[in-house]
Coordinates of N, CA, C and O in Angstrom, one line a residue:
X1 N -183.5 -118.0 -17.0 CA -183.1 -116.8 -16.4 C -183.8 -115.6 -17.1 O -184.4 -114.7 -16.5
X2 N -183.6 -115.8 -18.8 CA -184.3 -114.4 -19.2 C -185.6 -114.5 -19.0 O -186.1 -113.5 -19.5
X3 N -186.5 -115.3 -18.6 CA -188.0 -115.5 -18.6 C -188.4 -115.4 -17.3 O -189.6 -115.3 -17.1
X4 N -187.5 -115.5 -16.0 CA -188.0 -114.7 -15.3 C -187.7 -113.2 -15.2 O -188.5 -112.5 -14.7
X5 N -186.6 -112.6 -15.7 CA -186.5 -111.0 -15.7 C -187.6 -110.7 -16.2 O -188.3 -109.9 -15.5
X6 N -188.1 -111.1 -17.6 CA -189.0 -110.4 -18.5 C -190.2 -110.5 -17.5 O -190.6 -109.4 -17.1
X7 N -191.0 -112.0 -16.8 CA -192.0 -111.8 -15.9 C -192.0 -110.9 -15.0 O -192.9 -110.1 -15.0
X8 N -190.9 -110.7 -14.1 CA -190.5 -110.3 -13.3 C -191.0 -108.6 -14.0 O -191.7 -107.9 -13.2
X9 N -190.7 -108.0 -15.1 CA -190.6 -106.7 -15.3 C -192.1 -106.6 -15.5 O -192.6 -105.4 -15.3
X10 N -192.8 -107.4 -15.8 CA -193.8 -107.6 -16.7 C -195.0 -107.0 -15.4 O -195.8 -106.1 -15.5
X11 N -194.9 -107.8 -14.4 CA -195.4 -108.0 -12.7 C -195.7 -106.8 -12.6 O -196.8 -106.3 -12.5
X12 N -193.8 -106.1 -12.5 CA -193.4 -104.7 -11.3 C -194.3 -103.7 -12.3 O -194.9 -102.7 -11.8
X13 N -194.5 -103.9 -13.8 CA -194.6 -103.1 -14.0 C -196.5 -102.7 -14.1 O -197.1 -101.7 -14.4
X14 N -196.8 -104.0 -13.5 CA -198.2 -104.4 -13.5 C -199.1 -103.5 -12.7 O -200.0 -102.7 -13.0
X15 N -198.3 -103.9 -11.3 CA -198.5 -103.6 -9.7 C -198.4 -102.1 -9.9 O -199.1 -101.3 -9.2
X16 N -197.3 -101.5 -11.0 CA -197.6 -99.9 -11.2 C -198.7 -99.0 -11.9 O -199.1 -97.9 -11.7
X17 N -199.0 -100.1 -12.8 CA -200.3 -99.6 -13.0 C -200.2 -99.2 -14.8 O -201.0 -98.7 -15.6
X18 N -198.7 -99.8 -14.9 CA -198.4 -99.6 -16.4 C -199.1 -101.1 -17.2 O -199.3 -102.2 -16.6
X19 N -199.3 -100.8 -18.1 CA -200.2 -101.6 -19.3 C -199.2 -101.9 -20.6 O -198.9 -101.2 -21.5
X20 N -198.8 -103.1 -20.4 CA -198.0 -103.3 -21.7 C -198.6 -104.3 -22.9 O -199.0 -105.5 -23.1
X21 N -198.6 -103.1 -23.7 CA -199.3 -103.3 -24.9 C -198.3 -103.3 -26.3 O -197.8 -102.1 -26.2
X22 N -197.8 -103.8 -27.2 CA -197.3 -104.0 -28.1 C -198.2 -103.4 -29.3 O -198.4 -104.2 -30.2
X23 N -199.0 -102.0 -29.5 CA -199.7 -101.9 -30.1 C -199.0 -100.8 -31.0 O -198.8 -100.9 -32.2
X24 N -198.6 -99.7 -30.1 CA -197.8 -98.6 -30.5 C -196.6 -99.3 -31.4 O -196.2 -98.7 -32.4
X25 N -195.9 -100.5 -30.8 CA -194.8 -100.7 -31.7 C -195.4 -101.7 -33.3 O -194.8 -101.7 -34.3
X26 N -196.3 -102.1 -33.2 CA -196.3 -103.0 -34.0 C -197.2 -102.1 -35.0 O -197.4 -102.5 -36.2
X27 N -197.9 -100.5 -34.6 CA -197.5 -99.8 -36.1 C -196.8 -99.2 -36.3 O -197.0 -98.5 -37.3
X28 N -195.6 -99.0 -35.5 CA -194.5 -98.4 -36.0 C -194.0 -99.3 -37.0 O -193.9 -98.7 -38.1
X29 N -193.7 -100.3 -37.0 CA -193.1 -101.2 -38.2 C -194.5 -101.7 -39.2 O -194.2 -102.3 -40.3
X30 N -195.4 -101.6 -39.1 CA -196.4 -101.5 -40.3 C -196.3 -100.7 -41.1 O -196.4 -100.7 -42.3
X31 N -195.9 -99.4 -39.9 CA -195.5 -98.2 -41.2 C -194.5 -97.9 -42.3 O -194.5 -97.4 -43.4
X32 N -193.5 -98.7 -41.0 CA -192.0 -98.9 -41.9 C -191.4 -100.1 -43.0 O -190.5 -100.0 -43.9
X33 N -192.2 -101.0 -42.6 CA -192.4 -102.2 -43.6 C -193.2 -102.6 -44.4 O -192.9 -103.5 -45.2
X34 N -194.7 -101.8 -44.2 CA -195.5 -102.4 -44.8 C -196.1 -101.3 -45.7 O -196.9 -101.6 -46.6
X35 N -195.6 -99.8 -45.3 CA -196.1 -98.4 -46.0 C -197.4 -98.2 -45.6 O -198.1 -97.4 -46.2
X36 N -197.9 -98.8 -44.6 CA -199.5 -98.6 -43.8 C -198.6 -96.9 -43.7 O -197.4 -96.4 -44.0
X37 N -200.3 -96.1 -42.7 CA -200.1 -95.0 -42.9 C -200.6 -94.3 -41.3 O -201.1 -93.1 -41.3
X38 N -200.4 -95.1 -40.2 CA -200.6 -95.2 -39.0 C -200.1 -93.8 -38.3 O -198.9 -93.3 -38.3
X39 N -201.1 -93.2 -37.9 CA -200.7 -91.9 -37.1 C -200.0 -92.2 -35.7 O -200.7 -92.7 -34.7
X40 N -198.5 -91.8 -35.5 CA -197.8 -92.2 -34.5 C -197.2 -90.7 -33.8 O -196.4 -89.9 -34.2
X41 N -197.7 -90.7 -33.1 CA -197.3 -89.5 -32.3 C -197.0 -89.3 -30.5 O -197.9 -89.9 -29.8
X42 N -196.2 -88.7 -29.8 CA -195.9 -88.9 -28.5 C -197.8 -89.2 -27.6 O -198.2 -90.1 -26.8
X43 N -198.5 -88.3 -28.3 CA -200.0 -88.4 -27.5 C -200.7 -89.8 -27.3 O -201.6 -90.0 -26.6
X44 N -200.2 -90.7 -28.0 CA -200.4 -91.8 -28.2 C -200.3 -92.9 -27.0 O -201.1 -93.6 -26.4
X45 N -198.9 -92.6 -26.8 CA -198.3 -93.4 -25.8 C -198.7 -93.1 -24.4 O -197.8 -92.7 -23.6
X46 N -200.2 -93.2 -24.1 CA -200.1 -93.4 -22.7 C -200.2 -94.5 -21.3 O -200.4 -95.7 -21.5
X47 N -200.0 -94.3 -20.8 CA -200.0 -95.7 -19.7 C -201.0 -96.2 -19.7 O -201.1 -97.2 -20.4
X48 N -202.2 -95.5 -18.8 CA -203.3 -96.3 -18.2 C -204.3 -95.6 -19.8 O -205.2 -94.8 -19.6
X49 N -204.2 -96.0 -20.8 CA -205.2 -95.2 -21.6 C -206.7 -95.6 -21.5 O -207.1 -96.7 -21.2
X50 N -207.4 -94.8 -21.8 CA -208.7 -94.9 -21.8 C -209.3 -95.6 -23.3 O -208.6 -95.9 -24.2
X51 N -211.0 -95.8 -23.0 CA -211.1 -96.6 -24.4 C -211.1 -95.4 -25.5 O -210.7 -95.9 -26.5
X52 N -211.3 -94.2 -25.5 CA -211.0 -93.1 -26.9 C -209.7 -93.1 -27.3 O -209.4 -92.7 -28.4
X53 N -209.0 -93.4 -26.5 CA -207.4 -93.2 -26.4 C -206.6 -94.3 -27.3 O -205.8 -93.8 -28.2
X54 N -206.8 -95.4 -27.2 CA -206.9 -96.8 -28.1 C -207.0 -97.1 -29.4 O -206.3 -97.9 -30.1
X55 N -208.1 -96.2 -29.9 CA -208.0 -96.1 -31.2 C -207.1 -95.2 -32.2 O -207.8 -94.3 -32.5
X56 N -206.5 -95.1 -32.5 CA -205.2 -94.5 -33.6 C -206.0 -93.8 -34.8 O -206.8 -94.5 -35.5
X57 N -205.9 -92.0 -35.1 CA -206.9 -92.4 -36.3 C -205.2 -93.0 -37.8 O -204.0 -93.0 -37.7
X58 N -205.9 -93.3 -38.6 CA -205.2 -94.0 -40.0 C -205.1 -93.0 -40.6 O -206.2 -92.4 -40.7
X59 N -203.9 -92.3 -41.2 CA -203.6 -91.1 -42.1 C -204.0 -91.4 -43.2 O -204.2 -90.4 -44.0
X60 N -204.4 -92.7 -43.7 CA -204.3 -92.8 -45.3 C -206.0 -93.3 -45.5 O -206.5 -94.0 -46.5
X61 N -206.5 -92.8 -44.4 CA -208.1 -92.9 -44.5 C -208.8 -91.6 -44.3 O -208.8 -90.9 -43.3
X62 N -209.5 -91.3 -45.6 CA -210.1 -89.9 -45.7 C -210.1 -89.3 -44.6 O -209.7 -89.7 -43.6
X63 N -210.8 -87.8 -44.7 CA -211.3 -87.5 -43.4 C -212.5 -86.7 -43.5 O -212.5 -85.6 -44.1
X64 N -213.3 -87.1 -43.1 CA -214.8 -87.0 -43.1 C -215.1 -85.7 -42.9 O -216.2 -85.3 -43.3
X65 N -214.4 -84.9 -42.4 CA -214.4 -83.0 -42.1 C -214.1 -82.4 -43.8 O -214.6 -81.4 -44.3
X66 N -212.9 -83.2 -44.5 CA -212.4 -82.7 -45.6 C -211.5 -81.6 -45.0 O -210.9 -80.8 -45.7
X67 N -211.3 -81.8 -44.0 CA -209.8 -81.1 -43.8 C -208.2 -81.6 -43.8 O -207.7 -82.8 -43.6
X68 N -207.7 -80.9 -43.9 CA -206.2 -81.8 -44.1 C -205.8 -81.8 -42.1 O -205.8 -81.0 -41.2
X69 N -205.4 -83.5 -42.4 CA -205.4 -84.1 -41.1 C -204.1 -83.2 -40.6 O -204.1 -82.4 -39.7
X70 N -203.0 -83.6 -41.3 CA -201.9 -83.1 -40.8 C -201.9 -81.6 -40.8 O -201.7 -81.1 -41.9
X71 N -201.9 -81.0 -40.0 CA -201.4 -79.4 -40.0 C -200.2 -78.9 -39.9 O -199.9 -77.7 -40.3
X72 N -199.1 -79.8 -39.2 CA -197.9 -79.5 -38.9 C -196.8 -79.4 -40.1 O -195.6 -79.0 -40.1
X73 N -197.7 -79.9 -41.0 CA -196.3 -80.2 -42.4 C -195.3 -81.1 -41.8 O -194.2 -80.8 -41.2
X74 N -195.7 -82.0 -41.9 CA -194.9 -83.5 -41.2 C -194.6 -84.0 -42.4 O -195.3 -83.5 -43.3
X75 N -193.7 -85.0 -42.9 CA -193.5 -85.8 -44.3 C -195.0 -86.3 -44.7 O -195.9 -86.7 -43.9
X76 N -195.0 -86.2 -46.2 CA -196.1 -86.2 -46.8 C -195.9 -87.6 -47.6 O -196.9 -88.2 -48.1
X77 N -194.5 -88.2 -47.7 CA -194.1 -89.3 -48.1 C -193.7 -88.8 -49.9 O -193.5 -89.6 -50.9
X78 N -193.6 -87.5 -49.8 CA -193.1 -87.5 -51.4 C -191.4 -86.9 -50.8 O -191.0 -86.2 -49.9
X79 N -191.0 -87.8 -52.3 CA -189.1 -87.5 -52.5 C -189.1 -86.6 -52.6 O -190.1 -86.3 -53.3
X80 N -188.2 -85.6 -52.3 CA -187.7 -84.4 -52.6 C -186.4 -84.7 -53.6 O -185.4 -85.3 -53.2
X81 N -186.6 -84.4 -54.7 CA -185.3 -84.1 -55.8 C -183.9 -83.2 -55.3 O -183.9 -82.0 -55.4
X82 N -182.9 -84.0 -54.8 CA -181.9 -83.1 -53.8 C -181.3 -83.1 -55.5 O -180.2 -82.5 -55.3
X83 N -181.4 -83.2 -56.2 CA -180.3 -82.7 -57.2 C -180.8 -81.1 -57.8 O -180.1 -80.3 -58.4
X84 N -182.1 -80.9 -57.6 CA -182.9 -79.7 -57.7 C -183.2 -78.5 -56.4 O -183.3 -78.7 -55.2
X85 N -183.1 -77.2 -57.2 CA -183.9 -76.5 -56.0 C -185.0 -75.6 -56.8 O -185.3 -75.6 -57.9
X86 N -185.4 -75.1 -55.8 CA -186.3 -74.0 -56.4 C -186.3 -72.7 -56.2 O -187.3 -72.0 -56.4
X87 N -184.8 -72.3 -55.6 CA -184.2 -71.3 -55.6 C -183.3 -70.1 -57.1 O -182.1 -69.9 -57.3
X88 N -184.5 -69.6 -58.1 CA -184.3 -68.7 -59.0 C -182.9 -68.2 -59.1 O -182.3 -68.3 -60.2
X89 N -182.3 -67.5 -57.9 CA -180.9 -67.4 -58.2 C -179.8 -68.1 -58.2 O -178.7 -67.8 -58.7
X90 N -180.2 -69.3 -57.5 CA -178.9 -70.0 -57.9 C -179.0 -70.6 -58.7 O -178.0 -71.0 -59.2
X91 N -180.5 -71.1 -59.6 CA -180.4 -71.6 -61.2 C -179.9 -70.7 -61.9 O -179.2 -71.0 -62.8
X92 N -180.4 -69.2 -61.6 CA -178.9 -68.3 -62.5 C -177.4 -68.5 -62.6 O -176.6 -68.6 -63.5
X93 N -177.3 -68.6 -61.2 CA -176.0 -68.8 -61.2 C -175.1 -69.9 -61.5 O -174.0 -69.8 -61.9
X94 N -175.8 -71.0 -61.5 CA -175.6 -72.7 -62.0 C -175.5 -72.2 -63.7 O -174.7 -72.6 -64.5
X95 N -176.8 -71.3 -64.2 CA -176.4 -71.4 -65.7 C -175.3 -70.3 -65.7 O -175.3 -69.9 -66.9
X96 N -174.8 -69.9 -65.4 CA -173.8 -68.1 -65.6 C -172.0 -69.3 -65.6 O -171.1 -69.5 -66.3
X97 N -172.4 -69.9 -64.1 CA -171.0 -71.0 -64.4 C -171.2 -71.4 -65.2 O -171.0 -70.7 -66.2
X98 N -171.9 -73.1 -65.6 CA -172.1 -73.6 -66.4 C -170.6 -74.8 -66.5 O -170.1 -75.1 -65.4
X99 N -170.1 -75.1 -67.6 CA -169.2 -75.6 -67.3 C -167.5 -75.5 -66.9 O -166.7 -76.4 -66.9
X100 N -167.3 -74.2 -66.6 CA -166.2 -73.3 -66.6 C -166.1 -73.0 -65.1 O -167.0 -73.1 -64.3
X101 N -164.8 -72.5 -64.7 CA -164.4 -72.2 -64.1 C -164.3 -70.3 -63.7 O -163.5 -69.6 -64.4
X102 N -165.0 -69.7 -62.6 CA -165.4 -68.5 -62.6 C -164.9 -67.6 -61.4 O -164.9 -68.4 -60.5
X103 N -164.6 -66.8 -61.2 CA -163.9 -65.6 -60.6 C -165.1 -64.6 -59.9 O -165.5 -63.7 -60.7
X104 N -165.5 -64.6 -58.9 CA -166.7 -63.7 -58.5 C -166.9 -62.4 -59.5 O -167.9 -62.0 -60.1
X105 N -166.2 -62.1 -59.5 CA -165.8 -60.7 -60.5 C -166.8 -61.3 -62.1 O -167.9 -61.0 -62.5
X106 N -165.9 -62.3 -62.6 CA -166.9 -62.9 -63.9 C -168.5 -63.2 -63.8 O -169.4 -63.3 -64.7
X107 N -168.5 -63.5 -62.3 CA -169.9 -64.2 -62.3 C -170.8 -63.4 -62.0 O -172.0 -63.6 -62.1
X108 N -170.3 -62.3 -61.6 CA -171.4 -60.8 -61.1 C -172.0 -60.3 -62.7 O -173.1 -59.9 -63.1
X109 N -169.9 -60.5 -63.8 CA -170.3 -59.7 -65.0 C -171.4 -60.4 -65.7 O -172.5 -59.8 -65.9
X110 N -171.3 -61.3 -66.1 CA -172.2 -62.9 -66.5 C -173.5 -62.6 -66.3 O -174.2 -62.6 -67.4
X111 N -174.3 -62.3 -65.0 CA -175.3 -62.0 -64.4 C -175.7 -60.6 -64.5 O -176.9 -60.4 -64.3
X112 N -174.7 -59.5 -64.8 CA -174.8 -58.4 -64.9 C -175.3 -57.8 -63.6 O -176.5 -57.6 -63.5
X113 N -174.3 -57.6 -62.5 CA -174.9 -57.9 -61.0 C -173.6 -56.5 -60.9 O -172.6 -56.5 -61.6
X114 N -173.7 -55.8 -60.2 CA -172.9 -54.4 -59.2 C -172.6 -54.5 -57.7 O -171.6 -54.1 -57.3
X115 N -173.3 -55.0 -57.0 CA -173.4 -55.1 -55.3 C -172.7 -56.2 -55.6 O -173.1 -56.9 -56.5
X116 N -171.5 -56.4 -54.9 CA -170.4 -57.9 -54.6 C -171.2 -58.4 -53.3 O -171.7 -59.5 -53.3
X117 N -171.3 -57.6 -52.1 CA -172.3 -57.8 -50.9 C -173.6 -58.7 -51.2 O -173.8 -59.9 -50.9
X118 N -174.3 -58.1 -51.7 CA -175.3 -58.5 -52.8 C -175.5 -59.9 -52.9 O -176.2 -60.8 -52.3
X119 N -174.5 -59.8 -54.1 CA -174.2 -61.0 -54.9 C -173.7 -62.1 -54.5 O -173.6 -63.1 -55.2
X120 N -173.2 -61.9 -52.9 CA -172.3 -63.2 -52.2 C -173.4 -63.4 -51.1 O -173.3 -64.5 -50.5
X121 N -174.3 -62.6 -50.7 CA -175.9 -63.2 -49.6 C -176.2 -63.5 -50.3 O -175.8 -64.7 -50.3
X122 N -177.0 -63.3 -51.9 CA -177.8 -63.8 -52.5 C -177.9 -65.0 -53.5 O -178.7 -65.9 -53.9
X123 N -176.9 -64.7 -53.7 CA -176.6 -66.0 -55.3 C -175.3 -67.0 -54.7 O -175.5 -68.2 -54.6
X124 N -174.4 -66.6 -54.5 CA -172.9 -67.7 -54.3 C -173.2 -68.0 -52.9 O -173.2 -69.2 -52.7
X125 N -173.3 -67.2 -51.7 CA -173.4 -68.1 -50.5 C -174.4 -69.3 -50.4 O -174.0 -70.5 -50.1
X126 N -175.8 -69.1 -50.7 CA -176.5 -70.1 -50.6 C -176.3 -71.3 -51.6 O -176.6 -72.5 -51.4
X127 N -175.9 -70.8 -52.6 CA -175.1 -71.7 -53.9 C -174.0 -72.7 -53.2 O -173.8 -73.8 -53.7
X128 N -173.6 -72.4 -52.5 CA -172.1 -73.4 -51.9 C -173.2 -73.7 -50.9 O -173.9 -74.6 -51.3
X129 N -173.5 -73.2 -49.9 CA -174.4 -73.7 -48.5 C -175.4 -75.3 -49.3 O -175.2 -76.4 -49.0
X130 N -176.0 -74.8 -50.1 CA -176.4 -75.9 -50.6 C -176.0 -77.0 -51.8 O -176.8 -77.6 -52.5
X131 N -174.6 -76.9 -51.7 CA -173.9 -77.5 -52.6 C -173.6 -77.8 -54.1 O -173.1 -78.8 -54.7
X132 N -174.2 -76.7 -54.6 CA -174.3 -76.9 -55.9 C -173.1 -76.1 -56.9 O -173.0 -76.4 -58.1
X133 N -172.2 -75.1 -56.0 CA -171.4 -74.7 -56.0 C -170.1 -74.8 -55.4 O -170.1 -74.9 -54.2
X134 N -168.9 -74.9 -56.0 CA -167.3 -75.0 -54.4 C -166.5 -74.6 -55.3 O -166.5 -74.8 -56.5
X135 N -165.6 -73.8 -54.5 CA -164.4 -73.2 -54.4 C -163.1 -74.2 -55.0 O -162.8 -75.3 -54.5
X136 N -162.5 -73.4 -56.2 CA -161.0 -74.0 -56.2 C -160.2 -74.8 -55.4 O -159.8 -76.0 -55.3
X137 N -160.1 -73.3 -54.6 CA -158.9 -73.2 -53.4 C -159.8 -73.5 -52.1 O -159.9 -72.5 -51.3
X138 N -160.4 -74.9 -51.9 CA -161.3 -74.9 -51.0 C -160.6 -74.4 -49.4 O -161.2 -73.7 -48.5
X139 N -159.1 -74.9 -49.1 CA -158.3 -74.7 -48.2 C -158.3 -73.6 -47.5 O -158.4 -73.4 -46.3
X140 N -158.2 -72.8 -48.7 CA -157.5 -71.3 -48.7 C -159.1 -70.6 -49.6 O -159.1 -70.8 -50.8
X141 N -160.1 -69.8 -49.1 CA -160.9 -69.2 -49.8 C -160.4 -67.3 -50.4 O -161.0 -66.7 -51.3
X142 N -159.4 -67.0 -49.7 CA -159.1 -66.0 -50.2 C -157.9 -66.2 -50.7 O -157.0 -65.3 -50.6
X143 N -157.8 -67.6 -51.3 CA -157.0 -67.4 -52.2 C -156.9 -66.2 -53.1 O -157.9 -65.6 -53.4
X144 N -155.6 -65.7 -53.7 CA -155.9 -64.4 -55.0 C -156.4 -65.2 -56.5 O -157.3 -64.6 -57.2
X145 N -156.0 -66.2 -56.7 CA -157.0 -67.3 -57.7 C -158.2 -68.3 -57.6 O -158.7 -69.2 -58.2
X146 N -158.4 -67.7 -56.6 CA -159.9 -68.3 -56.3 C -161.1 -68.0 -56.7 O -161.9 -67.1 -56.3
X147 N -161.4 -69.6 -58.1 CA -162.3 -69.1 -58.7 C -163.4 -70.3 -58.5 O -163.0 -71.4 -58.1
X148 N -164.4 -70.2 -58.7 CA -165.6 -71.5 -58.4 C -166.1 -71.8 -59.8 O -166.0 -71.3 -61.0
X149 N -166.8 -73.4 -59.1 CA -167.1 -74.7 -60.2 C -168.3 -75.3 -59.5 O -168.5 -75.2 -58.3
X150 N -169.3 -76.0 -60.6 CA -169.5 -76.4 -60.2 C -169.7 -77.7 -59.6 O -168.9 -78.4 -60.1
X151 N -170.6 -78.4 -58.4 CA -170.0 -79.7 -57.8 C -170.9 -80.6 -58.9 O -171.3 -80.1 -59.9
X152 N -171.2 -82.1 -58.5 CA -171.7 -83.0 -59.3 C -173.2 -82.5 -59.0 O -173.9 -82.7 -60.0
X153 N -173.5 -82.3 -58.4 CA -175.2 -81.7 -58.0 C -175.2 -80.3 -58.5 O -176.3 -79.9 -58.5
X154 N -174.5 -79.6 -58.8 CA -174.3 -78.3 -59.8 C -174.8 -78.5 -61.4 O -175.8 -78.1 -62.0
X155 N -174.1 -79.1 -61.8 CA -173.9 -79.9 -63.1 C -175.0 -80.8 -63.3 O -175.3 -80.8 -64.5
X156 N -175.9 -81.6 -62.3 CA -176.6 -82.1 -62.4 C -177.9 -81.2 -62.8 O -178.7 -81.7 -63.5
X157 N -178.1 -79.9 -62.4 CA -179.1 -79.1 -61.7 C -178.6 -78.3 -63.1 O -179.7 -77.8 -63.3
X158 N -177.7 -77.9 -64.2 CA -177.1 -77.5 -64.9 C -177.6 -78.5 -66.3 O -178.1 -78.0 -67.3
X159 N -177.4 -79.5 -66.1 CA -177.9 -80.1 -67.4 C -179.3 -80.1 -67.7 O -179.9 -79.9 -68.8
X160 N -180.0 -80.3 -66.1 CA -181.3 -80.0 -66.5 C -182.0 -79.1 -66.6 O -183.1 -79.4 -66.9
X161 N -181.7 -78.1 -66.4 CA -182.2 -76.9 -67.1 C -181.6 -76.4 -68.4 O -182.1 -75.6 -69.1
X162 N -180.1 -77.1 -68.7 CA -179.8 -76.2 -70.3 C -180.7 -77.4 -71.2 O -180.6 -77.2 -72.4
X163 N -181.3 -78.5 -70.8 CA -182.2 -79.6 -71.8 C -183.4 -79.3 -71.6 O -184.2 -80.2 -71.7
X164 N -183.8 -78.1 -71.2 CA -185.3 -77.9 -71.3 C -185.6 -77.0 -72.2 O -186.8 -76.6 -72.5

């Protein structure tokens, strides 16, 4: 029974003028299993393709122009260190906490910082947004004792900068 549906699809889809090719899939899992370096993109996938159309170029084969193939900034295949940023003020702010528990008021003094406005766009909002900072009273943020810590990616991002 399943070997006639599959003929059966295989036919209808003949008579339409679609071309089934197992090429597109089979470097998608080269890429993903084997770390080949197969350029896969929607332009690829066409029905009736032509013979220019066929050939795929290979990302991880020079390029004869010496230009960089990819333009779009697509993954380049390097790890990004999520325990790191490279955002200047919140490694201030990561060393100003440090291992203690802080009061916006302390952490402005710490920093020697005046604008509270300021200091909560610049340094502590993106600090919690990217997790390297949280709140006591996570429940309740205006709590009247609500003071911040930092999280395990705080500390992490904290050690390694007070060991350098």
């Amino acid at each position: 029974m399943c070997r006639l549906m599959v003929s059966t699809f295989l036919l209808m889809n003949a008579r339409l003028g679609i071309d089934y090719t197992p090429v597109y899939l089979e470097r998608f899992f080269r890429n993903l299993l084997l770390g080949e370096q197969w350029d896969l993109r929607n332009r690829y996938l066409h029905i009736q393709t032509t013979e220019e159309w066929k050939e795929q170029p290979r990302l991880d084969a020079p390029s004869s122009t010496g230009q960089v193939q990819d333009k779009l900034g697509t993954s380049t295949g390097k790890v990004f260190n999520q325990f790191d940023t490279d955002n200047h003020n919140i490694q201030q702010l990561v060393i100003a906490i440090g291992e203690q528990q802080m009061s916006v008021k302390e952490m402005m003094e710490a920093l020697s910082l005046k604008g509270r406005d300021n200091f909560l766009k610049v340094y502590l909002n993106p600090a919690i947004e990217e997790q390297f900072v949280r709140l006591l009273y996570p429940n309740s943020p205006r709590h009247p004792r609500q003071k911040y810590l930092l999280t395990v990616k705080g500390l992490a991002l904290y050690n390694k900068i007070s060991n350098k």
